[in-house]
Amino acid sequence: MDTHPVSGPNGPSRRTFLSAAAVTAAAAPILTQAAPAHAAPAGLGSAQNTGKFDPASRALIKQIDPKRIQATILRLTQFGTRHTLSSQTDSVRGIGAATAWVTQQMQAIAATSNGNMTVQQQTFVQPVSSRIPVPTAITNVIATLHGTAFPERFYVVTGHLDSRVTDVLDFTSDAPGADDDGSGVACVLELARLFATHQFPGTIVFATVAGEEQGIFGSTFMAQQMASAGNDVQGMFSNDIIGASHSFDGNKPNPFTVRMFLEGVPTNVTSNQIALLQSVGGENDGLSRQLGRFVKSVAPFNLTGMNIRLIWRRDRYLRASDHVSFQGRGYPAARFSEPRENFNHEHQNTQVVNGVQLGDLIDFVDFDYIARVTGVNAAALWGLASSPSTPKNVQIHTAPPGTFSGTNLTTMDWKANPETNLTGYEVVMRETTDSDWTEALPVGNVTSVTLDISKDNVQFGIRAVDHNRNRSPVAFPQAVA
Ligand SMILES: [Zn+2]
């Protein structure tokens, strides 16, 4: 049994290391003898995606239209301001008129869905807080593409409709919000338009949320409502400031990169759960990090024309967006944002100071770039909605056998997935220092496995695989006695 470290130029290769630990695919719990080195069991392979993508997904991404995105952002800027405290009754200017317009757009899209998409205005009254001087109605606009087989399984994509200037309480000055977050709203509308004529086993939600600049209030309410309803949100994306490929600050444009922010230790866990994650080195294996790894595998450059720069951080310094609301409810969530911001163009009054144009103007927005970021979202949503759900109740057992103080065997079990088209499950592995899964072991259509690979040395996860070779996001096991 090879137990050598795998790193270093002269050390054993990873493949040697892993092939020394045998696994068989069978319907029974698995415990086998070590196989000879270099005799990899059949099916042992890379953890990475095969690179074959649904032609329908590719076709949908090709239909993303920068001109529609441009028209949406232009229209949004014409409401003058979309500040949360601006008029809700003026038909021309303010958040009320903007909300009505977005609702009309969503309804027109839903009309093409053969009844599969419904549109809702979700309104609530936000009580007084530091950025809300009087109780204020806040309205999210939500288009839901209902799932055919597992409608309780949800994927959510948002942009925020509200805008602001330098003074966060100034609701009268022009706040065009072209990039923050007209870009995200345009992305969501374009995704809704193109997905409306497709169907998936799970439910996809396209939402423009509001009250973001005053304290992510709209998305907080939406996430609370979904949690109260027992909705199983398995992935959420906030598109916030996805409009500029060029920072106009002397740095080169970076039109083929989008940042994806992913928190580590989950927001909503107890101190005991944090202690457990620390004890097993699970800091990089929270739900959102697994979502990021999955998106990277289903939305590669050869499909979207974009590189995803994963950033292991909840959000940028000093900032937050609507993904934080969903993380707070225990849901995997991420934020997409442009590669390098120009803060002259965010949260600023529109004015020229010392010859420098300030303000969130449409002039600084790149519609082709937004189209490509929309493509990343499309590939991610299509991949999630077309693949098996993330396995649940995945556990790794730590109780030592008999009179021994530990064991080098690794036993995991999980709850069977509900899908009927599964071929089985894969154990995925990586060195503890690797950023992404590197190896996959098919283990058959079983709900437990015992491997002769020490859990002390690597990270393990479980994912489900269907007949089309779609793989679910990875579930990181919880350690139990
Ligand atoms: Zn924003």
mmCIF file of C-alpha atoms in Angstrom, residues 92-379:
data_model
loop_
_atom_site.group_PDB
_atom_site.id
_atom_site.type_symbol
_atom_site.label_atom_id
_atom_site.label_comp_id
_atom_site.label_asym_id
_atom_site.label_seq_id
_atom_site.Cartn_x
_atom_site.Cartn_y
_atom_site.Cartn_z
ATOM 1 C CA VAL A 92 -42.204 58.591 -16.023
ATOM 2 C CA ARG A 93 -39.523 59.014 -13.369
ATOM 3 C CA GLY A 94 -38.469 56.859 -10.430
ATOM 4 C CA ILE A 95 -38.441 53.320 -9.111
ATOM 5 C CA GLY A 96 -42.205 52.846 -9.554
ATOM 6 C CA ALA A 97 -42.093 53.495 -13.301
ATOM 7 C CA ALA A 98 -38.993 51.319 -13.673
ATOM 8 C CA THR A 99 -40.623 48.466 -11.767
ATOM 9 C CA ALA A 100 -43.729 48.688 -13.944
ATOM 10 C CA TRP A 101 -41.610 48.605 -17.103
ATOM 11 C CA VAL A 102 -39.587 45.565 -15.977
ATOM 12 C CA THR A 103 -42.822 43.796 -15.040
ATOM 13 C CA GLN A 104 -44.204 44.417 -18.535
ATOM 14 C CA GLN A 105 -41.025 43.046 -20.076
ATOM 15 C CA MET A 106 -41.183 39.921 -17.930
ATOM 16 C CA GLN A 107 -44.858 39.414 -18.741
ATOM 17 C CA ALA A 108 -44.179 39.706 -22.474
ATOM 18 C CA ILE A 109 -41.438 37.105 -22.113
ATOM 19 C CA ALA A 110 -43.658 34.784 -20.077
ATOM 20 C CA ALA A 111 -46.264 34.996 -22.848
ATOM 21 C CA THR A 112 -43.832 33.088 -25.081
ATOM 22 C CA SER A 113 -43.360 30.243 -22.563
ATOM 23 C CA ASN A 114 -46.438 28.174 -23.297
ATOM 24 C CA GLY A 115 -47.555 28.744 -19.725
ATOM 25 C CA ASN A 116 -44.331 27.474 -18.163
ATOM 26 C CA MET A 117 -43.199 30.863 -16.877
ATOM 27 C CA THR A 118 -45.154 33.027 -14.439
ATOM 28 C CA VAL A 119 -44.437 36.584 -13.274
ATOM 29 C CA GLN A 120 -44.939 38.003 -9.819
ATOM 30 C CA GLN A 121 -44.409 41.368 -8.162
ATOM 31 C CA GLN A 122 -43.206 40.614 -4.650
ATOM 32 C CA THR A 123 -43.879 43.691 -2.517
ATOM 33 C CA PHE A 124 -43.192 44.235 1.172
ATOM 34 C CA VAL A 125 -42.756 47.235 3.450
ATOM 35 C CA GLN A 126 -39.235 47.771 4.742
ATOM 36 C CA PRO A 127 -39.225 49.315 8.216
ATOM 37 C CA VAL A 128 -37.105 52.331 9.120
ATOM 38 C CA SER A 129 -33.361 51.737 9.232
ATOM 39 C CA SER A 130 -30.231 53.819 8.704
ATOM 40 C CA ARG A 131 -30.824 54.060 4.950
ATOM 41 C CA ILE A 132 -34.642 53.900 5.051
ATOM 42 C CA PRO A 133 -35.976 57.088 6.753
ATOM 43 C CA VAL A 134 -39.664 56.157 6.439
ATOM 44 C CA PRO A 135 -41.340 52.750 6.015
ATOM 45 C CA THR A 136 -40.967 52.061 2.300
ATOM 46 C CA ALA A 137 -42.554 49.584 -0.074
ATOM 47 C CA ILE A 138 -39.955 47.559 -1.969
ATOM 48 C CA THR A 139 -40.883 45.441 -4.974
ATOM 49 C CA ASN A 140 -38.994 42.549 -6.546
ATOM 50 C CA VAL A 141 -40.100 41.352 -9.980
ATOM 51 C CA ILE A 142 -39.799 37.586 -10.251
ATOM 52 C CA ALA A 143 -40.233 35.408 -13.354
ATOM 53 C CA THR A 144 -40.380 31.709 -12.534
ATOM 54 C CA LEU A 145 -39.780 28.997 -15.137
ATOM 55 C CA HIS A 146 -41.433 26.081 -13.404
ATOM 56 C CA GLY A 147 -39.616 22.750 -13.274
ATOM 57 C CA THR A 148 -41.176 19.731 -14.928
ATOM 58 C CA ALA A 149 -40.016 16.961 -12.576
ATOM 59 C CA PHE A 150 -38.603 18.564 -9.436
ATOM 60 C CA PRO A 151 -40.207 22.008 -9.201
ATOM 61 C CA GLU A 152 -39.089 22.355 -5.565
ATOM 62 C CA ARG A 153 -35.454 22.417 -6.716
ATOM 63 C CA PHE A 154 -34.523 26.042 -7.553
ATOM 64 C CA TYR A 155 -31.830 27.987 -9.352
ATOM 65 C CA VAL A 156 -31.957 31.775 -9.006
ATOM 66 C CA VAL A 157 -30.373 34.586 -10.990
ATOM 67 C CA THR A 158 -30.695 38.261 -10.050
ATOM 68 C CA GLY A 159 -29.751 41.808 -10.934
ATOM 69 C CA HIS A 160 -30.845 44.765 -8.815
ATOM 70 C CA LEU A 161 -33.134 47.427 -10.223
ATOM 71 C CA ASP A 162 -32.449 50.283 -7.798
ATOM 72 C CA SER A 163 -29.700 52.870 -8.245
ATOM 73 C CA ARG A 164 -28.013 55.571 -6.179
ATOM 74 C CA VAL A 165 -25.652 58.559 -6.195
ATOM 75 C CA THR A 166 -23.007 59.811 -3.741
ATOM 76 C CA ASP A 167 -25.440 60.437 -0.884
ATOM 77 C CA VAL A 168 -27.237 57.136 -0.377
ATOM 78 C CA LEU A 169 -30.351 59.011 0.814
ATOM 79 C CA ASP A 170 -30.494 61.356 -2.228
ATOM 80 C CA PHE A 171 -33.517 60.145 -4.172
ATOM 81 C CA THR A 172 -33.959 63.125 -6.491
ATOM 82 C CA SER A 173 -30.642 63.511 -8.356
ATOM 83 C CA ASP A 174 -30.173 61.633 -11.606
ATOM 84 C CA ALA A 175 -28.877 58.129 -10.868
ATOM 85 C CA PRO A 176 -28.613 56.418 -14.264
ATOM 86 C CA GLY A 177 -27.203 53.196 -12.824
ATOM 87 C CA ALA A 178 -26.142 51.904 -16.235
ATOM 88 C CA ASP A 179 -23.523 49.532 -14.860
ATOM 89 C CA ASP A 180 -24.774 49.325 -11.242
ATOM 90 C CA ASP A 181 -26.964 47.621 -11.930
ATOM 91 C CA GLY A 182 -28.615 48.187 -15.291
ATOM 92 C CA SER A 183 -26.107 45.643 -16.576
ATOM 93 C CA GLY A 184 -27.390 42.967 -14.183
ATOM 94 C CA VAL A 185 -31.051 43.722 -14.956
ATOM 95 C CA ALA A 186 -30.356 43.517 -18.706
ATOM 96 C CA CYS A 187 -28.611 40.174 -18.173
ATOM 97 C CA VAL A 188 -31.576 38.787 -16.228
ATOM 98 C CA LEU A 189 -34.122 39.940 -18.844
ATOM 99 C CA GLU A 190 -32.062 38.445 -21.660
ATOM 100 C CA LEU A 191 -31.716 35.136 -19.785
ATOM 101 C CA ALA A 192 -35.469 35.050 -19.105
ATOM 102 C CA ARG A 193 -36.213 35.732 -22.775
ATOM 103 C CA LEU A 194 -34.021 32.893 -24.009
ATOM 104 C CA PHE A 195 -34.847 30.313 -21.322
ATOM 105 C CA ALA A 196 -38.615 30.910 -21.509
ATOM 106 C CA THR A 197 -39.007 28.545 -24.463
ATOM 107 C CA HIS A 198 -37.125 25.675 -22.775
ATOM 108 C CA GLN A 199 -38.058 23.312 -19.987
ATOM 109 C CA PHE A 200 -35.974 21.732 -17.247
ATOM 110 C CA PRO A 201 -36.578 19.272 -14.416
ATOM 111 C CA GLY A 202 -35.879 21.948 -11.806
ATOM 112 C CA THR A 203 -37.205 25.499 -11.505
ATOM 113 C CA ILE A 204 -35.262 28.575 -12.640
ATOM 114 C CA VAL A 205 -36.046 32.000 -11.191
ATOM 115 C CA PHE A 206 -35.133 35.234 -12.998
ATOM 116 C CA ALA A 207 -35.473 38.162 -10.627
ATOM 117 C CA THR A 208 -34.870 41.873 -10.521
ATOM 118 C CA VAL A 209 -34.529 42.668 -6.835
ATOM 119 C CA ALA A 210 -34.797 46.096 -5.248
ATOM 120 C CA GLY A 211 -33.554 48.014 -2.228
ATOM 121 C CA GLU A 212 -30.041 46.664 -2.764
ATOM 122 C CA GLU A 213 -28.243 49.942 -2.232
ATOM 123 C CA GLN A 214 -30.154 50.615 0.992
ATOM 124 C CA GLY A 215 -29.114 47.273 2.532
ATOM 125 C CA ILE A 216 -29.810 44.316 0.142
ATOM 126 C CA PHE A 217 -33.403 44.424 1.391
ATOM 127 C CA GLY A 218 -35.208 43.020 -1.636
ATOM 128 C CA SER A 219 -33.058 39.924 -1.916
ATOM 129 C CA THR A 220 -33.141 39.434 1.862
ATOM 130 C CA PHE A 221 -36.929 39.301 1.741
ATOM 131 C CA MET A 222 -36.909 37.057 -1.319
ATOM 132 C CA ALA A 223 -34.443 34.592 0.242
ATOM 133 C CA GLN A 224 -36.476 34.555 3.464
ATOM 134 C CA GLN A 225 -39.651 33.814 1.537
ATOM 135 C CA MET A 226 -37.975 30.983 -0.353
ATOM 136 C CA ALA A 227 -36.547 29.510 2.844
ATOM 137 C CA SER A 228 -39.940 29.742 4.591
ATOM 138 C CA ALA A 229 -41.545 27.933 1.655
ATOM 139 C CA GLY A 230 -38.949 25.181 1.911
ATOM 140 C CA ASN A 231 -37.550 25.925 -1.540
ATOM 141 C CA ASP A 232 -34.392 23.934 -2.179
ATOM 142 C CA VAL A 233 -32.194 26.595 -3.795
ATOM 143 C CA GLN A 234 -29.150 24.754 -5.152
ATOM 144 C CA GLY A 235 -27.499 27.710 -6.855
ATOM 145 C CA MET A 236 -27.917 31.499 -6.908
ATOM 146 C CA PHE A 237 -26.084 34.156 -8.915
ATOM 147 C CA SER A 238 -26.087 37.902 -8.306
ATOM 148 C CA ASN A 239 -25.078 39.860 -11.399
ATOM 149 C CA ASP A 240 -24.030 43.202 -10.018
ATOM 150 C CA ILE A 241 -21.758 45.588 -11.959
ATOM 151 C CA ILE A 242 -21.104 43.334 -14.951
ATOM 152 C CA GLY A 243 -21.065 46.133 -17.496
ATOM 153 C CA ALA A 244 -17.529 47.378 -18.073
ATOM 154 C CA SER A 245 -14.622 45.491 -19.547
ATOM 155 C CA HIS A 246 -12.498 48.622 -19.331
ATOM 156 C CA SER A 247 -11.672 50.472 -16.115
ATOM 157 C CA PHE A 248 -10.558 53.650 -17.971
ATOM 158 C CA ASP A 249 -7.808 54.174 -15.406
ATOM 159 C CA GLY A 250 -4.719 53.369 -17.421
ATOM 160 C CA ASN A 251 -5.136 49.617 -17.111
ATOM 161 C CA LYS A 252 -5.748 47.590 -20.235
ATOM 162 C CA PRO A 253 -9.293 46.435 -20.939
ATOM 163 C CA ASN A 254 -9.970 42.844 -19.916
ATOM 164 C CA PRO A 255 -13.003 41.957 -22.022
ATOM 165 C CA PHE A 256 -12.810 38.185 -21.625
ATOM 166 C CA THR A 257 -12.735 37.824 -17.832
ATOM 167 C CA VAL A 258 -15.499 37.960 -15.262
ATOM 168 C CA ARG A 259 -14.954 37.713 -11.533
ATOM 169 C CA MET A 260 -16.953 35.234 -9.496
ATOM 170 C CA PHE A 261 -16.889 35.878 -5.744
ATOM 171 C CA LEU A 262 -17.319 32.840 -3.513
ATOM 172 C CA GLU A 263 -17.401 32.809 0.255
ATOM 173 C CA GLY A 264 -15.545 30.128 2.227
ATOM 174 C CA VAL A 265 -16.882 29.114 5.610
ATOM 175 C CA PRO A 266 -20.644 29.462 5.140
ATOM 176 C CA THR A 267 -22.384 32.486 6.639
ATOM 177 C CA ASN A 268 -25.213 30.783 8.425
ATOM 178 C CA VAL A 269 -23.529 27.923 10.252
ATOM 179 C CA THR A 270 -23.222 27.520 14.015
ATOM 180 C CA SER A 271 -19.986 27.825 15.957
ATOM 181 C CA ASN A 272 -20.000 24.036 16.381
ATOM 182 C CA GLN A 273 -20.227 23.583 12.636
ATOM 183 C CA ILE A 274 -17.389 26.050 12.105
ATOM 184 C CA ALA A 275 -15.283 24.138 14.644
ATOM 185 C CA LEU A 276 -15.997 20.922 12.749
ATOM 186 C CA LEU A 277 -15.008 22.496 9.405
ATOM 187 C CA GLN A 278 -11.793 23.784 10.973
ATOM 188 C CA SER A 279 -10.960 20.393 12.420
ATOM 189 C CA VAL A 280 -11.202 18.654 9.038
ATOM 190 C CA GLY A 281 -9.784 21.449 6.873
ATOM 191 C CA GLY A 282 -13.131 22.110 5.254
ATOM 192 C CA GLU A 283 -12.706 25.864 4.976
ATOM 193 C CA ASN A 284 -12.576 25.692 1.176
ATOM 194 C CA ASP A 285 -15.444 23.254 0.807
ATOM 195 C CA GLY A 286 -18.540 25.247 1.655
ATOM 196 C CA LEU A 287 -21.580 25.139 -0.619
ATOM 197 C CA SER A 288 -20.646 28.294 -2.510
ATOM 198 C CA ARG A 289 -17.116 27.099 -3.283
ATOM 199 C CA GLN A 290 -18.587 23.856 -4.711
ATOM 200 C CA LEU A 291 -20.962 25.947 -6.817
ATOM 201 C CA GLY A 292 -18.001 27.913 -8.173
ATOM 202 C CA ARG A 293 -16.117 24.746 -9.094
ATOM 203 C CA PHE A 294 -19.199 23.417 -10.850
ATOM 204 C CA VAL A 295 -19.741 26.628 -12.823
ATOM 205 C CA LYS A 296 -16.124 26.649 -13.921
ATOM 206 C CA SER A 297 -16.612 23.121 -15.326
ATOM 207 C CA VAL A 298 -19.864 23.804 -17.212
ATOM 208 C CA ALA A 299 -19.090 27.331 -18.445
ATOM 209 C CA PRO A 300 -15.620 27.095 -19.993
ATOM 210 C CA PHE A 301 -14.111 29.536 -22.456
ATOM 211 C CA ASN A 302 -14.827 27.317 -25.457
ATOM 212 C CA LEU A 303 -18.541 27.617 -24.696
ATOM 213 C CA THR A 304 -18.841 31.216 -23.491
ATOM 214 C CA GLY A 305 -15.772 33.066 -24.776
ATOM 215 C CA MET A 306 -15.068 34.065 -21.175
ATOM 216 C CA ASN A 307 -12.630 33.160 -18.442
ATOM 217 C CA ILE A 308 -14.118 32.949 -14.983
ATOM 218 C CA ARG A 309 -11.785 34.283 -12.342
ATOM 219 C CA LEU A 310 -12.878 32.573 -9.135
ATOM 220 C CA ILE A 311 -12.160 34.740 -6.120
ATOM 221 C CA TRP A 312 -12.362 33.048 -2.760
ATOM 222 C CA ARG A 313 -13.920 35.939 -0.907
ATOM 223 C CA ARG A 314 -17.546 36.728 -0.104
ATOM 224 C CA ASP A 315 -17.360 40.013 -1.989
ATOM 225 C CA ARG A 316 -15.040 42.924 -2.602
ATOM 226 C CA TYR A 317 -13.741 44.885 0.396
ATOM 227 C CA LEU A 318 -16.433 47.104 1.959
ATOM 228 C CA ARG A 319 -19.132 45.782 -0.358
ATOM 229 C CA ALA A 320 -21.879 43.187 -0.552
ATOM 230 C CA SER A 321 -24.533 42.178 -3.019
ATOM 231 C CA ASP A 322 -27.660 40.054 -3.193
ATOM 232 C CA HIS A 323 -25.836 36.709 -3.077
ATOM 233 C CA VAL A 324 -25.115 37.476 0.593
ATOM 234 C CA SER A 325 -28.861 37.340 1.303
ATOM 235 C CA PHE A 326 -29.040 33.818 -0.084
ATOM 236 C CA GLN A 327 -25.865 32.672 1.659
ATOM 237 C CA GLY A 328 -27.465 33.895 4.867
ATOM 238 C CA ARG A 329 -30.231 31.352 4.343
ATOM 239 C CA GLY A 330 -27.819 28.484 3.802
ATOM 240 C CA TYR A 331 -28.019 28.502 0.011
ATOM 241 C CA PRO A 332 -24.984 28.232 -2.312
ATOM 242 C CA ALA A 333 -24.563 31.615 -3.994
ATOM 243 C CA ALA A 334 -22.055 33.735 -5.870
ATOM 244 C CA ARG A 335 -21.559 37.202 -7.296
ATOM 245 C CA PHE A 336 -20.462 37.958 -10.834
ATOM 246 C CA SER A 337 -18.722 41.287 -11.412
ATOM 247 C CA GLU A 338 -16.586 42.985 -14.045
ATOM 248 C CA PRO A 339 -12.798 42.473 -13.860
ATOM 249 C CA ARG A 340 -11.696 45.869 -12.531
ATOM 250 C CA GLU A 341 -14.052 48.633 -11.472
ATOM 251 C CA ASN A 342 -13.734 52.344 -11.943
ATOM 252 C CA PHE A 343 -15.205 53.840 -8.794
ATOM 253 C CA ASN A 344 -15.686 57.193 -10.524
ATOM 254 C CA HIS A 345 -18.565 55.481 -12.298
ATOM 255 C CA GLU A 346 -20.304 53.955 -9.270
ATOM 256 C CA HIS A 347 -22.366 55.557 -6.519
ATOM 257 C CA GLN A 348 -21.457 59.036 -7.844
ATOM 258 C CA ASN A 349 -23.437 62.092 -8.840
ATOM 259 C CA THR A 350 -23.264 62.685 -12.571
ATOM 260 C CA GLN A 351 -20.888 65.640 -12.845
ATOM 261 C CA VAL A 352 -17.490 66.688 -14.161
ATOM 262 C CA VAL A 353 -14.907 67.369 -11.438
ATOM 263 C CA ASN A 354 -11.448 68.611 -12.407
ATOM 264 C CA GLY A 355 -12.101 67.511 -15.960
ATOM 265 C CA VAL A 356 -13.096 63.985 -14.895
ATOM 266 C CA GLN A 357 -16.556 62.685 -15.739
ATOM 267 C CA LEU A 358 -18.170 61.054 -12.721
ATOM 268 C CA GLY A 359 -21.372 59.040 -12.751
ATOM 269 C CA ASP A 360 -22.745 55.666 -13.803
ATOM 270 C CA LEU A 361 -23.321 56.559 -17.455
ATOM 271 C CA ILE A 362 -24.159 54.260 -20.332
ATOM 272 C CA ASP A 363 -21.072 55.616 -22.160
ATOM 273 C CA PHE A 364 -18.840 53.450 -19.964
ATOM 274 C CA VAL A 365 -20.742 50.202 -20.572
ATOM 275 C CA ASP A 366 -19.701 47.467 -23.040
ATOM 276 C CA PHE A 367 -22.772 45.631 -24.360
ATOM 277 C CA ASP A 368 -20.789 42.814 -25.987
ATOM 278 C CA TYR A 369 -19.085 42.212 -22.661
ATOM 279 C CA ILE A 370 -22.425 42.027 -20.837
ATOM 280 C CA ALA A 371 -23.620 39.580 -23.495
ATOM 281 C CA ARG A 372 -20.665 37.320 -22.770
ATOM 282 C CA VAL A 373 -21.243 37.489 -19.004
ATOM 283 C CA THR A 374 -24.864 36.627 -19.740
ATOM 284 C CA GLY A 375 -23.507 33.617 -21.626
ATOM 285 C CA VAL A 376 -21.587 32.522 -18.531
ATOM 286 C CA ASN A 377 -24.816 32.722 -16.544
ATOM 287 C CA ALA A 378 -26.675 30.813 -19.254
ATOM 288 C CA ALA A 379 -24.114 28.012 -19.305
#
